[in-house]
Amino acid sequence: MAIDLAVIGGTGLYQFPGLNNIERHTVDTPYGVPSDAIVSGTLGDKRVAFLARHGESHSLPPHRVNYRANIWALKELGAQRVIGVNAVGGIRHDMGPRVLVVPDQVIDYTHGRLSSFCDVEGAEVLHIDFTEPYTMPLRQAMLDAARRIDMAVVDGGCYGATQGPRLETRAEIARMRRDGCDLVGMTGMPEAVLAREAGLEYACLALVANWAAGCGDEGEISLNEIFEHLRVATAQVSPLLLALLGD
Ligand code: HPA
């Protein structure tokens, strides 16, 4: 089955609105089961697949997501192009709450996650090039789509992937800023590298939910505030993806 676009939804995005002819696919993989069933459907003449990264009832924390099974299952269903939608904290001055960003770099601070398809017995050892962690044509297609519908999206930025599930300390964010990170999130890796190993096109759409620790005016980061900012930012995701599909 050919899929024109696959979307992995993060916190706040548990389904792809407006899909017709919906089918649910329960896929088993050599790496275990994905976060949930993959939902496929049509938008006009385009076929879309959607997977909720944390499960549709948000039961999986970032370090327990089976990223390998998710990527494998999407590929098995026929996906070639994957967009990972990720909630993030903003570090850079122009990446405050509700801003949408299409990052172009990653620094990986996660640990203990199964982050390669090569670590099973007998698998070929791959040393993939990861100089550009996101596929440029897919990033560009998203940026062009945003421009066509007059939607403000920041082009580029470095995504720092942390282990979570806790948020960071002020000192950790200060270090990440010195390292060159513009955004911080918990789910960007190993998803991006697994997509590359699997030979898929992959780009990230980051939704800023809050100022990262120590970057905003307020003291504590409140979950209510995160969810409210995410709700507003998420409302922009389907028009953007629709414009991308209509290219
Ligand atoms: N840090 C890490 N991950 C996040 C944040 C944050 O501040 N906000 C949303 N996801």
Coordinates of C-alpha atoms and ligand atoms in Angstrom, one line a residue:
M1 CA 0.0 0.0 0.0
A2 CA 1.5 3.3 -1.0
I3 CA 1.4 6.0 1.7
D4 CA 2.0 9.6 0.6
L5 CA 2.8 10.8 4.1
A6 CA 3.2 9.3 7.5
V7 CA 2.9 11.4 10.6
I8 CA 4.1 10.5 14.1
G9 CA 2.0 12.6 16.5
G10 CA 3.5 13.6 19.8
T11 CA 2.0 15.1 23.0
G12 CA -1.3 16.8 22.1
L13 CA -1.7 15.2 18.7
Y14 CA -3.3 11.8 19.0
Q15 CA -5.1 11.6 15.7
F16 CA -5.0 13.1 12.2
P17 CA -8.3 15.0 11.8
G18 CA -10.3 14.8 8.6
L19 CA -9.2 11.4 7.4
N20 CA -11.6 9.4 5.3
N21 CA -11.8 5.6 4.6
I22 CA -10.0 4.9 7.9
E23 CA -8.4 1.6 8.6
R24 CA -6.5 0.5 11.7
H25 CA -3.4 -1.6 11.3
T26 CA -2.0 -3.6 14.2
V27 CA 1.5 -4.3 13.1
D28 CA 4.0 -6.7 14.8
T29 CA 7.7 -6.1 14.0
P30 CA 10.9 -8.0 14.7
Y31 CA 11.5 -5.2 17.3
G32 CA 8.2 -5.6 19.1
V33 CA 5.0 -3.7 18.9
P34 CA 4.5 -0.1 18.0
S35 CA 3.1 2.5 20.4
D36 CA -0.4 1.9 19.0
A37 CA -2.3 0.8 15.9
I38 CA -1.4 2.8 12.8
V39 CA -4.4 4.6 11.4
S40 CA -4.4 5.0 7.6
G41 CA -6.9 7.0 5.6
T42 CA -7.3 9.3 2.6
L43 CA -7.4 13.0 2.2
G44 CA -8.6 13.7 -1.3
D45 CA -6.5 11.4 -3.5
K46 CA -3.6 11.2 -0.9
R47 CA -3.1 8.4 1.5
V48 CA -1.9 9.2 5.0
A49 CA -0.7 7.1 7.9
F50 CA -0.8 8.3 11.5
L51 CA 0.8 6.8 14.6
A52 CA 0.4 8.3 18.1
R53 CA 4.0 8.1 19.5
H54 CA 2.9 7.9 23.2
G55 CA -0.2 5.7 22.3
E56 CA -3.6 7.1 21.7
S57 CA -4.2 7.3 25.5
H58 CA -0.7 8.7 26.1
S59 CA 0.4 5.8 28.2
L60 CA 4.1 5.7 27.1
P61 CA 6.7 8.1 28.5
P62 CA 9.4 9.2 26.0
H63 CA 12.1 6.7 27.3
R64 CA 9.6 3.8 26.9
V65 CA 8.5 4.4 23.4
N66 CA 9.5 1.6 21.1
Y67 CA 11.0 3.9 18.4
R68 CA 12.3 1.0 16.4
A69 CA 9.0 -0.8 16.2
N70 CA 7.3 2.5 15.2
I71 CA 9.6 3.3 12.3
W72 CA 9.7 -0.3 11.2
A73 CA 5.9 -0.6 11.2
L74 CA 5.5 2.6 9.2
K75 CA 8.0 1.4 6.6
E76 CA 6.3 -2.0 6.4
L77 CA 3.0 -0.2 5.7
G78 CA 4.6 1.5 2.7
A79 CA 5.6 4.9 4.2
Q80 CA 8.5 6.7 2.5
R81 CA 8.1 10.2 4.0
V82 CA 7.7 10.6 7.7
I83 CA 7.0 13.8 9.7
G84 CA 7.6 13.6 13.4
V85 CA 5.6 16.1 15.4
N86 CA 7.2 16.9 18.7
A87 CA 6.3 19.1 21.6
V88 CA 9.4 21.0 22.8
G89 CA 10.6 23.7 25.2
G90 CA 12.0 26.9 23.6
I91 CA 15.6 28.1 24.3
R92 CA 16.3 30.6 21.5
H93 CA 14.7 34.0 21.9
D94 CA 12.5 33.6 18.8
M95 CA 11.2 30.2 19.8
G96 CA 8.7 31.0 22.5
P97 CA 5.5 29.2 23.3
R98 CA 3.2 28.4 20.4
V99 CA 5.9 28.9 17.8
L100 CA 6.3 26.2 15.1
V101 CA 9.9 25.2 14.1
V102 CA 11.3 22.9 11.4
P103 CA 14.7 22.2 13.0
D104 CA 17.8 21.3 10.9
Q105 CA 20.1 19.8 13.5
V106 CA 20.1 17.5 16.6
I107 CA 22.2 17.0 19.6
D108 CA 21.4 13.7 21.4
Y109 CA 21.5 13.7 25.2
T110 CA 19.4 10.6 25.6
H111 CA 20.8 7.3 27.0
G112 CA 19.9 3.7 27.3
R113 CA 17.4 3.8 24.4
L114 CA 17.5 1.2 21.6
S115 CA 18.7 3.5 18.9
S116 CA 19.8 1.3 16.0
F117 CA 18.4 -1.5 13.9
C118 CA 21.9 -3.0 13.8
D119 CA 22.1 -4.3 17.4
V120 CA 20.3 -7.6 16.8
E121 CA 22.3 -10.8 16.2
G122 CA 23.3 -11.1 12.6
A123 CA 22.3 -7.6 11.5
E124 CA 24.6 -5.8 9.1
V125 CA 26.6 -3.1 10.9
L126 CA 25.7 0.3 9.4
H127 CA 27.5 3.6 10.0
I128 CA 25.0 5.9 8.3
D129 CA 25.9 9.5 7.4
F130 CA 24.0 11.7 9.8
T131 CA 25.6 15.1 9.0
E132 CA 22.1 16.4 8.2
P133 CA 19.8 14.5 10.5
Y134 CA 16.6 15.6 8.7
T135 CA 15.9 15.1 5.0
M136 CA 16.3 18.5 3.4
P137 CA 13.6 18.1 0.6
L138 CA 11.0 17.1 3.1
R139 CA 11.9 20.0 5.4
Q140 CA 11.8 22.3 2.4
A141 CA 8.4 20.9 1.4
M142 CA 7.0 21.8 4.8
L143 CA 8.5 25.3 4.7
D144 CA 7.1 25.9 1.2
A145 CA 3.7 24.6 2.4
A146 CA 3.8 27.0 5.3
R147 CA 4.6 29.9 3.0
R148 CA 1.8 29.0 0.6
I149 CA -0.8 29.3 3.4
D150 CA 0.9 32.2 5.1
M151 CA 1.7 30.4 8.3
A152 CA 4.7 31.5 10.4
V153 CA 7.2 28.6 10.8
V154 CA 10.8 29.1 11.9
D155 CA 13.3 27.6 9.4
G156 CA 16.1 25.7 11.2
G157 CA 17.3 25.3 14.7
C158 CA 19.1 22.7 16.8
Y159 CA 16.9 20.2 18.7
G160 CA 18.4 18.9 21.9
A161 CA 17.0 15.5 22.8
T162 CA 16.9 14.8 26.5
Q163 CA 16.0 11.6 28.4
G164 CA 13.0 12.9 30.4
P165 CA 10.5 12.3 31.6
R166 CA 11.4 15.1 34.0
L167 CA 12.0 18.6 32.6
E168 CA 15.5 19.9 32.8
T169 CA 17.3 22.0 35.4
R170 CA 18.2 25.6 34.7
A171 CA 21.9 24.6 34.5
E172 CA 21.2 21.8 32.0
I173 CA 19.4 24.2 29.8
A174 CA 22.2 26.8 30.2
R175 CA 24.6 24.0 29.1
M176 CA 22.4 23.1 26.2
R177 CA 22.3 26.7 25.1
R178 CA 26.1 26.8 25.2
D179 CA 26.2 23.6 23.1
G180 CA 24.1 25.3 20.5
C181 CA 20.6 23.9 21.2
D182 CA 17.7 26.1 20.3
L183 CA 14.9 23.7 21.4
V184 CA 14.7 20.9 23.9
G185 CA 12.4 17.8 23.7
M186 CA 12.4 14.2 24.8
T187 CA 11.3 12.3 21.7
G188 CA 13.3 13.6 18.7
M189 CA 15.9 10.8 19.2
P190 CA 16.4 8.0 18.3
E191 CA 13.4 8.4 16.0
A192 CA 15.3 10.5 13.5
V193 CA 18.3 8.2 13.3
L194 CA 16.1 5.1 13.0
A195 CA 14.3 6.7 10.1
R196 CA 17.6 7.3 8.4
E197 CA 18.8 3.8 9.0
A198 CA 15.5 2.6 7.5
G199 CA 16.1 4.7 4.4
L200 CA 13.0 6.9 5.0
E201 CA 12.7 10.6 4.4
Y202 CA 12.2 12.2 7.8
A203 CA 11.6 15.7 9.1
C204 CA 10.6 17.2 12.4
L205 CA 7.8 19.7 13.1
A206 CA 8.5 21.1 16.6
L207 CA 5.7 22.8 18.5
V208 CA 6.9 25.0 21.3
A209 CA 4.9 24.3 24.5
N210 CA 6.8 26.4 27.0
W211 CA 10.0 28.3 27.6
A212 CA 12.7 25.8 28.6
A213 CA 13.8 25.9 32.3
G214 CA 15.2 29.3 33.1
C215 CA 14.4 30.9 29.7
G216 CA 11.1 32.5 30.5
D217 CA 9.9 35.0 33.1
E218 CA 7.9 32.7 35.3
G219 CA 9.5 30.4 37.8
E220 CA 8.0 26.9 37.6
I221 CA 6.9 25.4 34.3
S222 CA 3.2 24.5 34.7
L223 CA 1.7 21.5 32.9
N224 CA -1.6 23.4 32.4
E225 CA 0.2 26.2 30.6
I226 CA 2.1 23.6 28.5
F227 CA -1.2 22.0 27.4
E228 CA -2.8 25.3 26.6
H229 CA 0.1 26.4 24.4
L230 CA 0.2 23.0 22.8
R231 CA -3.5 23.1 22.0
V232 CA -3.1 26.4 20.2
A233 CA 0.1 25.2 18.3
T234 CA -1.4 21.8 17.4
A235 CA -4.4 23.5 15.7
Q236 CA -1.9 24.7 13.0
V237 CA -0.6 21.2 12.3
S238 CA -3.3 19.8 10.1
P239 CA -3.6 22.9 7.8
L240 CA 0.1 22.8 7.4
L241 CA 0.2 19.1 6.6
L242 CA -2.8 19.5 4.3
A243 CA -0.9 22.2 2.4
L244 CA 2.1 19.9 2.2
L245 CA 0.0 17.1 0.8
G246 CA -1.6 19.4 -1.7
D247 CA 1.8 20.5 -3.2
Ligands
HPA1 N1 11.9 20.1 28.0 C1 11.9 18.8 27.4 N2 10.9 18.4 26.7 C2 9.8 19.2 26.5 C3 9.7 20.5 27.1 C4 10.8 20.9 27.9 O1 10.9 22.1 28.4 N3 8.5 21.0 26.8 C5 7.9 20.1 26.0 N4 8.7 19.0 25.8

